[in-house]
PDB file of C-alpha atoms and ligand atoms in Angstrom:
ATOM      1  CA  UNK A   1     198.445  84.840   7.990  1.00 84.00           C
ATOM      2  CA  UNK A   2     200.646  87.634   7.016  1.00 95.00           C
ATOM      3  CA  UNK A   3     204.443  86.608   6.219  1.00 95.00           C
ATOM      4  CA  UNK A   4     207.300  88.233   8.099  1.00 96.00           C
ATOM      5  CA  UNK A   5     209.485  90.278   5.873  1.00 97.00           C
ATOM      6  CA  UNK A   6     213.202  90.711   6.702  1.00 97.00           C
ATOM      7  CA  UNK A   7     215.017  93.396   4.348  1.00 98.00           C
ATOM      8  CA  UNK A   8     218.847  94.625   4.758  1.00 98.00           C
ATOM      9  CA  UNK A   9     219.399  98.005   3.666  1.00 98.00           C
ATOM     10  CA  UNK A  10     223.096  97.990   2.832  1.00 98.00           C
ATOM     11  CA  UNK A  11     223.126 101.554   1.926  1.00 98.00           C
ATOM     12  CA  UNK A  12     226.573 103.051   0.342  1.00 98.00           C
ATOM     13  CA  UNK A  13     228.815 100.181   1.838  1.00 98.00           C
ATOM     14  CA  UNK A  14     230.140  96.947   0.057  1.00 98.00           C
ATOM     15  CA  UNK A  15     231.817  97.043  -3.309  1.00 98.00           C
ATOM     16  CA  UNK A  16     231.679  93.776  -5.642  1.00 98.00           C
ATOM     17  CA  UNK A  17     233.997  91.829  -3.763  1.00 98.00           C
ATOM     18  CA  UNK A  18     232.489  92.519   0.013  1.00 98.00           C
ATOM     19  CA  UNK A  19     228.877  91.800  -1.897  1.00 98.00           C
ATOM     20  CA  UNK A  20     229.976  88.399  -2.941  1.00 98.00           C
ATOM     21  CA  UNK A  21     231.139  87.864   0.433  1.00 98.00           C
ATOM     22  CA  UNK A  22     228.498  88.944   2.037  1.00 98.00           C
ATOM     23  CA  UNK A  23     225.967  86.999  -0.237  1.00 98.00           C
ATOM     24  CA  UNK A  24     227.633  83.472   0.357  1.00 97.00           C
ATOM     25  CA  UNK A  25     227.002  83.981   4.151  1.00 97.00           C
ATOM     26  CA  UNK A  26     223.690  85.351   3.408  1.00 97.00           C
ATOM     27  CA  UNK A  27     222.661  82.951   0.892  1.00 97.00           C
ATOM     28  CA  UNK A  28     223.584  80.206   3.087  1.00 95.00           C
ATOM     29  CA  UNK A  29     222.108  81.162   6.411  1.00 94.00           C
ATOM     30  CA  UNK A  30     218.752  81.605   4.656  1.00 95.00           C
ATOM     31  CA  UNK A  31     218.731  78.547   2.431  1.00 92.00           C
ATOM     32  CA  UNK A  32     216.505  76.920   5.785  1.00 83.00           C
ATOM     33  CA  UNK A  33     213.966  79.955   5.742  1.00 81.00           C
ATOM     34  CA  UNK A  34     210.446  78.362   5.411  1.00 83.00           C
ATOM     35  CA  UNK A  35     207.947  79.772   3.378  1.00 83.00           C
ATOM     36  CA  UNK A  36     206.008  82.206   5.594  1.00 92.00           C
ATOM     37  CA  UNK A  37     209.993  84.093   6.111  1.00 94.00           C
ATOM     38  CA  UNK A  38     210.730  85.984   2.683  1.00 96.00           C
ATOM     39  CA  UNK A  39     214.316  87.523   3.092  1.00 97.00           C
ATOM     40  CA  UNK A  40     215.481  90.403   0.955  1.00 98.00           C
ATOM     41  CA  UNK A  41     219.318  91.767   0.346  1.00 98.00           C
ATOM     42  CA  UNK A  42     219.044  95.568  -1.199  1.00 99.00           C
ATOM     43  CA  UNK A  43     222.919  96.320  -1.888  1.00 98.00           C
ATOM     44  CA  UNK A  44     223.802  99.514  -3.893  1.00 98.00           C
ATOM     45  CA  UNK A  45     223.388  99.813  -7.301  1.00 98.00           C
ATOM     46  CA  UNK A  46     226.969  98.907  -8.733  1.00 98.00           C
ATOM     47  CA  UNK A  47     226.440  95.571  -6.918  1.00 98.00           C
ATOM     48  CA  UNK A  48     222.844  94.376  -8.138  1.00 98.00           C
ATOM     49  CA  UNK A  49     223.715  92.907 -11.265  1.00 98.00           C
ATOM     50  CA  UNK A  50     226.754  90.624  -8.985  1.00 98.00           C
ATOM     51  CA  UNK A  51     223.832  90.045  -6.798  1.00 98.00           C
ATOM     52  CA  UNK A  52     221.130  88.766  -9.497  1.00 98.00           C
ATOM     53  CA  UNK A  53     223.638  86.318 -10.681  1.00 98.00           C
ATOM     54  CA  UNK A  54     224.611  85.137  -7.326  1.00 98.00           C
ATOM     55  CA  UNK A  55     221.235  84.625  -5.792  1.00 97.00           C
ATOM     56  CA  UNK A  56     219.437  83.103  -8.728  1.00 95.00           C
ATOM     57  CA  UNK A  57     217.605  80.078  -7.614  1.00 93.00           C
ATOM     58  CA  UNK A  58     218.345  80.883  -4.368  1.00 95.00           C
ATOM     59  CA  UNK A  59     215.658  81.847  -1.017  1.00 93.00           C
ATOM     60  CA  UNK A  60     216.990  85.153  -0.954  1.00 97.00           C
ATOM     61  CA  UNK A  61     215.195  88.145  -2.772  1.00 98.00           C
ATOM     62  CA  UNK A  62     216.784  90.984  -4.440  1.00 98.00           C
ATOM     63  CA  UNK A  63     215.609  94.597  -3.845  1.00 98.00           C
ATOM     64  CA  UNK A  64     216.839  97.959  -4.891  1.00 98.00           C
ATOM     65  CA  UNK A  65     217.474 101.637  -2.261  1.00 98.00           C
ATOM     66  CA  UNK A  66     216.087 104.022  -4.253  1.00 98.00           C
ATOM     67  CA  UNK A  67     214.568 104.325  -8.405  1.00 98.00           C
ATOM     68  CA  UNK A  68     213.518 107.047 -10.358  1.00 98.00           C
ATOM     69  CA  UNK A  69     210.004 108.230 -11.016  1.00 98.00           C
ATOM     70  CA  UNK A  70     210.554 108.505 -14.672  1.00 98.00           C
ATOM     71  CA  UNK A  71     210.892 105.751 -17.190  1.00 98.00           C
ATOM     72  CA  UNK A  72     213.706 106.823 -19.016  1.00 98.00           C
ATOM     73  CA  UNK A  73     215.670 110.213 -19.818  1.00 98.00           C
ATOM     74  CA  UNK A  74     217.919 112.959 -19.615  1.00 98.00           C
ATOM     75  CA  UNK A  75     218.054 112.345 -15.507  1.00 98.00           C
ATOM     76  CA  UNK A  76     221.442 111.964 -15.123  1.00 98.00           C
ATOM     77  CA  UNK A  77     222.578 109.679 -12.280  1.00 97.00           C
ATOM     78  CA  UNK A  78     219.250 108.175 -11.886  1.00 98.00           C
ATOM     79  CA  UNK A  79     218.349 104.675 -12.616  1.00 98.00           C
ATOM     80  CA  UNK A  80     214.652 103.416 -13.614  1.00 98.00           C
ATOM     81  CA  UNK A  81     212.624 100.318 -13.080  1.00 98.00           C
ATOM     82  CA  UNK A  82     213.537  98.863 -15.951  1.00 98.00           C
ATOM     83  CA  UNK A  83     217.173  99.050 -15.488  1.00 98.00           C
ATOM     84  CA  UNK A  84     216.642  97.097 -11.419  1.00 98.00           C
ATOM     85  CA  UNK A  85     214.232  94.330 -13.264  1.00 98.00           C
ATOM     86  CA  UNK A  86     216.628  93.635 -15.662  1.00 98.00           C
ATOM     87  CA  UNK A  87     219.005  92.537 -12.693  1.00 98.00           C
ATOM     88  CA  UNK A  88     216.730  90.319 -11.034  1.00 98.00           C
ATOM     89  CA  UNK A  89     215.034  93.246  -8.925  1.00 98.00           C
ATOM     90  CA  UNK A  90     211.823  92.637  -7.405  1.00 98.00           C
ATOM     91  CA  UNK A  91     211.382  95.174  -4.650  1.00 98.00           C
ATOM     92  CA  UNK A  92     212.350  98.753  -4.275  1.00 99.00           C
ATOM     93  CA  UNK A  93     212.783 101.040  -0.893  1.00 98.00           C
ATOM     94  CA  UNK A  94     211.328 104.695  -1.212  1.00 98.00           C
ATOM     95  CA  UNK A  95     211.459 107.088   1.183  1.00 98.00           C
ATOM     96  CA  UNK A  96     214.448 106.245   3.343  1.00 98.00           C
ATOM     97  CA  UNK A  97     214.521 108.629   5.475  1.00 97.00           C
ATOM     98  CA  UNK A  98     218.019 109.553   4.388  1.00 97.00           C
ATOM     99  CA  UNK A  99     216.565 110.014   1.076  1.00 98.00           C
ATOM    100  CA  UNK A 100     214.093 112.523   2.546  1.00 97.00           C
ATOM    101  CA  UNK A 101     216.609 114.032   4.760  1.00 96.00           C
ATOM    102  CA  UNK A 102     219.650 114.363   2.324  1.00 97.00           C
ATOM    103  CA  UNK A 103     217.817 114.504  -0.823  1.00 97.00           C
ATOM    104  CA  UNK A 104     214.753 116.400  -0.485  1.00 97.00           C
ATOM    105  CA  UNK A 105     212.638 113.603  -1.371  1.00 98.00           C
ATOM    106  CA  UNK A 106     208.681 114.478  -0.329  1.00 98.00           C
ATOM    107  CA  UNK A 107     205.691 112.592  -0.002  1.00 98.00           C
ATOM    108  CA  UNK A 108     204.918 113.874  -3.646  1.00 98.00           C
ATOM    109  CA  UNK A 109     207.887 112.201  -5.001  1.00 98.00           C
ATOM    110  CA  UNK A 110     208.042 109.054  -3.196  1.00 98.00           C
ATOM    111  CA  UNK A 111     203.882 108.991  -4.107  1.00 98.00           C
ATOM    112  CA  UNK A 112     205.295 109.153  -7.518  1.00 98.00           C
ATOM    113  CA  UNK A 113     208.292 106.552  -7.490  1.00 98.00           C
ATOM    114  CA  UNK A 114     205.464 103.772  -5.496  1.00 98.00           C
ATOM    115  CA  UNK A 115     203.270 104.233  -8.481  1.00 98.00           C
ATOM    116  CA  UNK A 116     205.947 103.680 -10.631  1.00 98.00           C
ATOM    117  CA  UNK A 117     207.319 101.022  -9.205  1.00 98.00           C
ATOM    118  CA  UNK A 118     203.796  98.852  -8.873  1.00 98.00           C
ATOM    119  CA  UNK A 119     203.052 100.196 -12.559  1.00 98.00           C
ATOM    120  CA  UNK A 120     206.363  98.009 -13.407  1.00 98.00           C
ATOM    121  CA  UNK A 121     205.850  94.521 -11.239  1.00 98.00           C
ATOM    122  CA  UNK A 122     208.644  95.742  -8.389  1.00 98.00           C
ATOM    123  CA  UNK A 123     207.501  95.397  -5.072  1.00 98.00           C
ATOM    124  CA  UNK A 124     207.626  99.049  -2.834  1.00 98.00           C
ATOM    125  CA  UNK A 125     208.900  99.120   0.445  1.00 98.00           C
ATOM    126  CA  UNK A 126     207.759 103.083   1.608  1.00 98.00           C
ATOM    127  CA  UNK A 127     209.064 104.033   4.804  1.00 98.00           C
ATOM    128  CA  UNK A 128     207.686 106.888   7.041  1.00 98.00           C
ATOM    129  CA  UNK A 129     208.474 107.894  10.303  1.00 98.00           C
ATOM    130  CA  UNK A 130     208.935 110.579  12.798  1.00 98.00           C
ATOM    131  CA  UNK A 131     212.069 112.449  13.964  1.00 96.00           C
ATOM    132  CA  UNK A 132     212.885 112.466  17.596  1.00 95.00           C
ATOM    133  CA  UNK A 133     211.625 116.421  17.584  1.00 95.00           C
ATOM    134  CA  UNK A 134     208.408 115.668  16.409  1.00 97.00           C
ATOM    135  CA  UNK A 135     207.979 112.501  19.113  1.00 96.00           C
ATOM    136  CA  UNK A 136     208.806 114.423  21.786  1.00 94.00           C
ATOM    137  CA  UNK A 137     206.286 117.148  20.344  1.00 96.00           C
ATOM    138  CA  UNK A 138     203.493 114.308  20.723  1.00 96.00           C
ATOM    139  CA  UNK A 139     202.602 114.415  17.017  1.00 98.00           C
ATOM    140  CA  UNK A 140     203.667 111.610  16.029  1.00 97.00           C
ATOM    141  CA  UNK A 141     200.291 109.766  14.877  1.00 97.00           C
ATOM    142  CA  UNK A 142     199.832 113.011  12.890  1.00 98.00           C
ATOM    143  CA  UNK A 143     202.733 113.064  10.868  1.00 98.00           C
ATOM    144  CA  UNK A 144     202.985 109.446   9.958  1.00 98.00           C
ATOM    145  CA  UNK A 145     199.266 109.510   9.145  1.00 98.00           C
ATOM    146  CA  UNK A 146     200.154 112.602   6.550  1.00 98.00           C
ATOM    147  CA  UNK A 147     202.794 110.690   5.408  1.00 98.00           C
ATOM    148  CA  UNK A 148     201.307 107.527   4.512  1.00 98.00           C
ATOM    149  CA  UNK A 149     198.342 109.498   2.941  1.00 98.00           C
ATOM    150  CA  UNK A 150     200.640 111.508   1.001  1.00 98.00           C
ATOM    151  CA  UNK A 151     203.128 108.364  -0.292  1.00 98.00           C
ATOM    152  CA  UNK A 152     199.674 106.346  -0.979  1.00 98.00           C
ATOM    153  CA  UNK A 153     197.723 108.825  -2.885  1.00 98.00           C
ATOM    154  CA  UNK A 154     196.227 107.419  -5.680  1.00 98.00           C
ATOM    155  CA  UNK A 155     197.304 103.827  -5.337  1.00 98.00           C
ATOM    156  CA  UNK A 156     194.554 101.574  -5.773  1.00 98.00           C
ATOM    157  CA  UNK A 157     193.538  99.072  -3.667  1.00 97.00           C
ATOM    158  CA  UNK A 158     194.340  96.040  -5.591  1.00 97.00           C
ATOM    159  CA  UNK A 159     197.964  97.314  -5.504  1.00 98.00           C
ATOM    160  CA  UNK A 160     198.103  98.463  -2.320  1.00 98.00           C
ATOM    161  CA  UNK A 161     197.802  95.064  -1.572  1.00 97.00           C
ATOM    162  CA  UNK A 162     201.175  94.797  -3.157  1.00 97.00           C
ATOM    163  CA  UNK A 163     203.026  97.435  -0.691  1.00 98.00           C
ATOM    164  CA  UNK A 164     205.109  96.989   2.665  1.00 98.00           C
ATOM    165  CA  UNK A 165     205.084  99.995   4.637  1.00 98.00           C
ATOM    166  CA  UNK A 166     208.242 100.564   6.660  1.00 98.00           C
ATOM    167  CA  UNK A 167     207.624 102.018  10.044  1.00 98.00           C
ATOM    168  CA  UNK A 168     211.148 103.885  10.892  1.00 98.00           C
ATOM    169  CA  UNK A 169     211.447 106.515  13.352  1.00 97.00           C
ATOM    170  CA  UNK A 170     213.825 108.748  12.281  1.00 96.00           C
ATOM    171  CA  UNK A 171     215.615 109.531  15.895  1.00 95.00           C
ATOM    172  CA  UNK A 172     215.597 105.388  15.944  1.00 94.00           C
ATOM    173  CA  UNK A 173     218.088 104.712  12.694  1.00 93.00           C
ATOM    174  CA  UNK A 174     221.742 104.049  13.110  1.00 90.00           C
ATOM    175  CA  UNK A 175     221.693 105.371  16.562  1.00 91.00           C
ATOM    176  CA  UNK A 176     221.621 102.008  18.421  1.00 89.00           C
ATOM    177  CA  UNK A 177     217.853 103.482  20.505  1.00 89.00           C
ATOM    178  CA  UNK A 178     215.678 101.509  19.187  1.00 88.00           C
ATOM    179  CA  UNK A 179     211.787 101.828  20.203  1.00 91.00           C
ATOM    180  CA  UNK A 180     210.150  99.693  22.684  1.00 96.00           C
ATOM    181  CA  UNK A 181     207.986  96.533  21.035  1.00 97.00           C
ATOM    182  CA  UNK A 182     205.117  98.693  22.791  1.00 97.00           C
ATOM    183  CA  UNK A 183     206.543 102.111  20.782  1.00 97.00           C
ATOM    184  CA  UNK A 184     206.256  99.968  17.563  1.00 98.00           C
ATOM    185  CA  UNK A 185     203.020  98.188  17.920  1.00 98.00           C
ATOM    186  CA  UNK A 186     201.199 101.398  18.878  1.00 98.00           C
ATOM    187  CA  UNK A 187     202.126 103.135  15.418  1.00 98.00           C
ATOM    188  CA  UNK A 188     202.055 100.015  13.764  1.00 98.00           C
ATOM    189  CA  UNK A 189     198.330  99.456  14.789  1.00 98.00           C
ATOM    190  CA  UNK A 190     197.857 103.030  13.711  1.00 98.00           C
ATOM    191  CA  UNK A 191     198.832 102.629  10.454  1.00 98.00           C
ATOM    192  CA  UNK A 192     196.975  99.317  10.063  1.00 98.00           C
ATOM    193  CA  UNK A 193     193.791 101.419  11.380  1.00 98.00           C
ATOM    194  CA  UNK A 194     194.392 103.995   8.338  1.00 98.00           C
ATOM    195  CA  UNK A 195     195.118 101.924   5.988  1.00 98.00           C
ATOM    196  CA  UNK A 196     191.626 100.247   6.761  1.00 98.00           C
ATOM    197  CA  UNK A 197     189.896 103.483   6.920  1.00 98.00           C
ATOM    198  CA  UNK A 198     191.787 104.787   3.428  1.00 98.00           C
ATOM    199  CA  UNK A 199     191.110 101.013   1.732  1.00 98.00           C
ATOM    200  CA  UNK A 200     189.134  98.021   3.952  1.00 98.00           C
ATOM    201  CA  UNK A 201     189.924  95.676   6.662  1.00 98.00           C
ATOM    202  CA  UNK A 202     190.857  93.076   3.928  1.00 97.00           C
ATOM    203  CA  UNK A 203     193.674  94.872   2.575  1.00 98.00           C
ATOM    204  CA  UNK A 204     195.044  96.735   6.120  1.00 98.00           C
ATOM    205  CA  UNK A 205     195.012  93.109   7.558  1.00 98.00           C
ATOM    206  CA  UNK A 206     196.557  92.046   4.407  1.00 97.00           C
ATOM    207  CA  UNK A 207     199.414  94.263   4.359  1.00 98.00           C
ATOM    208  CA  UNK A 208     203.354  93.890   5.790  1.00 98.00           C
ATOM    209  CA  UNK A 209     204.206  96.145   7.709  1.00 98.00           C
ATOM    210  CA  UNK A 210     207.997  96.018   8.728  1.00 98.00           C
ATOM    211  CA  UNK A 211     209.661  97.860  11.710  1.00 98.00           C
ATOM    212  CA  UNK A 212     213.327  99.762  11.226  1.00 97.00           C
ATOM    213  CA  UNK A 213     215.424 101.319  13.448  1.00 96.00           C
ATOM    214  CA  UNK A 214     218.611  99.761  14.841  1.00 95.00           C
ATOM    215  CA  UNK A 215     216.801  96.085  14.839  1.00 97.00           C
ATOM    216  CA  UNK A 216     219.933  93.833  15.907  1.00 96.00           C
ATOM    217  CA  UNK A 217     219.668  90.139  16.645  1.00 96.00           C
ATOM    218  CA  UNK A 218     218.798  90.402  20.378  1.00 95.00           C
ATOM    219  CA  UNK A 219     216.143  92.595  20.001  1.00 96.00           C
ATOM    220  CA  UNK A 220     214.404  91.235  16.899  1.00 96.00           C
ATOM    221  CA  UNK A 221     212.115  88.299  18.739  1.00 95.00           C
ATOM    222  CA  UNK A 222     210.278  90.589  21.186  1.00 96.00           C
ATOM    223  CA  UNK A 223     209.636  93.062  18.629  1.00 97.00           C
ATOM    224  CA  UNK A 224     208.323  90.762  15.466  1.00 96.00           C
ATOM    225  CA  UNK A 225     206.531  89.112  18.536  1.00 95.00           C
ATOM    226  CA  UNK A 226     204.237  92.259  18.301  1.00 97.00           C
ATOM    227  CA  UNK A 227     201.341  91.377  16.110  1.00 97.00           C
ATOM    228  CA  UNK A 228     201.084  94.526  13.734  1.00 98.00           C
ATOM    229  CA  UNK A 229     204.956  94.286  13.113  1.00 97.00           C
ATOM    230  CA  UNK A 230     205.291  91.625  10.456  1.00 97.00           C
ATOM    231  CA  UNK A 231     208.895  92.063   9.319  1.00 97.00           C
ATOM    232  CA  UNK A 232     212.163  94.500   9.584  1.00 98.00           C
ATOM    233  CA  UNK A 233     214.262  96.850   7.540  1.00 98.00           C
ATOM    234  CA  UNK A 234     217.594  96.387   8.849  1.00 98.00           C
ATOM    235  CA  UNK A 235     220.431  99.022   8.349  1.00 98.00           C
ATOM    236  CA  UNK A 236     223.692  98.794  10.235  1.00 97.00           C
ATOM    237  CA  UNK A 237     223.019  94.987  11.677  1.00 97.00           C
ATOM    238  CA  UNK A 238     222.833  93.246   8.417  1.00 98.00           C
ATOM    239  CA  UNK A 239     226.086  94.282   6.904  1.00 98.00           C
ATOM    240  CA  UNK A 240     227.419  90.905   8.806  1.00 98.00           C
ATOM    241  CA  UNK A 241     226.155  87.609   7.654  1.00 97.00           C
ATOM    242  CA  UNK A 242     225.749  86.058  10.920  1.00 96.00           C
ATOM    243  CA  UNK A 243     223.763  88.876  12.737  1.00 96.00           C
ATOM    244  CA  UNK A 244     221.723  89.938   9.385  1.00 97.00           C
ATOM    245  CA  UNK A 245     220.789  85.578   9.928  1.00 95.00           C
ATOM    246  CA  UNK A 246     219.948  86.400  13.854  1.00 94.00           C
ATOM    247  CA  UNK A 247     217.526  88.518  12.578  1.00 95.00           C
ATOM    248  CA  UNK A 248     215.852  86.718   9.599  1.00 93.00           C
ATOM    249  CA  UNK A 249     215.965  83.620  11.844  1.00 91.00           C
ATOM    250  CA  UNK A 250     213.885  85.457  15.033  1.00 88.00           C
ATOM    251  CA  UNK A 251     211.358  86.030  12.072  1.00 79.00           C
ATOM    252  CA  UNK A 252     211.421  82.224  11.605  1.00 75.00           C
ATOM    253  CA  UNK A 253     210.043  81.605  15.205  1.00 73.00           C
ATOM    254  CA  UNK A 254     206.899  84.212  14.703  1.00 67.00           C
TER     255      UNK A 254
HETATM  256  C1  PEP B 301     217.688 101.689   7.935  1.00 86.00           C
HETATM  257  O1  PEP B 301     218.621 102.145   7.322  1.00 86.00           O
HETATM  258  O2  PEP B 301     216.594 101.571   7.358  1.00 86.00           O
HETATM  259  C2  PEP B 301     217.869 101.290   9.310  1.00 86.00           C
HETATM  260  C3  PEP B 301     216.817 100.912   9.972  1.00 86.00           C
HETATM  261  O3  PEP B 301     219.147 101.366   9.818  1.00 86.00           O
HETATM  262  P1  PEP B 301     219.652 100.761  11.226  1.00 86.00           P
HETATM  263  O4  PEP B 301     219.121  99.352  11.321  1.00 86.00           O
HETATM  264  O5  PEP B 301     221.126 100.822  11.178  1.00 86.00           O
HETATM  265  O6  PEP B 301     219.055 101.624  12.307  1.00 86.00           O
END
C-alpha cells in the first residue's frame, strides 16, 4: 500500500516568528498521524534552519521550494543540496509551476535539479501540469506526458522509486477551482500508465503521486478517496494550522 503524502507549500509568506507559530499548531495537530500519513512543512528558505530545530523528533517532515542544480559556486542567490540537508531537509519541490512560469525553469532544468537532488539523499517532489489554455485545447495528456518524460530523463529506476510526482494544473492553483476527483484520477492514472510504460508496473504502482490545486479541508476526502491520488501539495490552505490539519487528517481516513 502506497502512503498518502500531505505537503504545504508556504511559498514567500511567514517570516521566523509566523514559522514558529505556525509549526506549534502544525507540529501538534500531526503528532496523532499514523504511519501510512507522512506530513511535510516546506517554508522559505530564511525559515528552514528555525524549522529543523523546531521539528526535530517530531512527525512532521521538513522539505525545501526550490534548490539549485549545481553543487556549489559563483550562483549567486541560489542555495544547493547541501546547504537544505544541513537544516534537516529531506525533500525538495521542483517545478512549481510558479517556478516555470516566473522563472523560466524547463523540463531540462528541473530534469537536472531531480537528479541532483536524488544524487544527494533529498526526496523530489516534481510537479507538472497543464494551464487552463492548454485543457481547454484537449491536450492535456500530451503535455503532462512531455513533461514527466522530460523532468524524468535519465533517472533510473531504483530512484525513481524515490520520487513523488505532483499533479497541478496550472489554471487550478491559488484560484479556489479546483478539479473534479474524476479530473484528477484521469491524469493521475495517466501518469501512473507512463510511468509503467517508461519503468514497470512495480515502480508506477510504487510511486506517490500527490494532487495540487486549491486542495482545502472540505474537498480533500473525496479527492485522496481517488485511488491514483495518494497525497496533496497544498498552497494557500496550509498557511493556517487548523485547515493545513483538515487536510493531513482527510489523508488519515484513506
Ligand atoms: C501550490 O502552490 O502548489 C498550490 C497547489 O497552491 P494552492 O493550494 O493555493 O492552489
Amino acid at each position: 500500500m502506497r502512503k498518502t503524502v500531505i505537503a504545504g507549500n508556504w511559498k514567500m509568506y511567514k517570516d521566523l516568528k509566523d514559522t514558529e507559530e505556525l509549526l506549534q499548531g502544525v507540529k501538534a495537530q500531526a503528532a496523532s498521524a499514523p504511519s501510512f500519513v507522512t506530513v511535510i512543512v516546506c517554508p522559505p528558505f530564511t525559515s528552514l534552519q528555525l524549522a529543523g530545530t523546531l521539528l526535530r523528533g517530531s512527525a512532521v517532515k521538513l522539505g525545501a521550494q526550490n534548490m539549485s542544480e549545481h553543487d556549489e559556486g559563483a550562483f549567486t542567490g541560489e542555495i544547493s543540496w547541501k546547504m537544505l540537508k544541513s537544516t534537516g531537509c529531506e525533500y525538495v519541490i521542483l517545478g512549481h509551476s510558479e517556478r516555470r512560469q516566473y522563472y523560466g525553469e524547463t523540463d531540462a532544468k528541473i530534469n537536472l535539479k531531480a537528479k541532483k537532488a536524488l544524487a544527494s539523499g533529498l526526496l523530489p517532489i516534481i510537479c507538472v501540469g497543464e494551464t487552463l489554455k492548454e485543457r481547454e485545447g484537449g491536450i492535456t495528456e500530451q503535455v503532462v506526458a512531455t513533461q514527466v518524460k522530460g523532468v524524468l530523463d535519465g533517472i533510473s529506476a531504483s530512484d525513481m522509486e524515490r520520487v513523488i510526482v505532483a499533479y497541478e494544473p496550472v489554471w487550478a492553483i491559488g484560484t479556489g477551482k479546483v478539479a473534479t476527483p474524476a479530473q484528477a484520477q484521469e491524469v493521475h492514472a495517466q501518469i501512473r500508465g507512463l510511468v509503467a510504460k517508461l519503468y514497470s508496473q512495480s515502480i508506477a504502482d510504487k510511486i506517490v503521486i500527490q494532487y495540487g490545486g486549491s486542495v482545502k479541508p472540505d474537498n480533500a476526502a473525496e479527492l485522496l478517496a481517488q485511488p491514483d491520488i495518494d497525497g496533496a501539495l497544498v498552497g494557500g490552505a496550509c498557511l493556517k494550522a487548523d485547515s493545513f490539519a483538515g487536510i493531513f487528517k482527510s489523508g488519515m481516513q484513506k
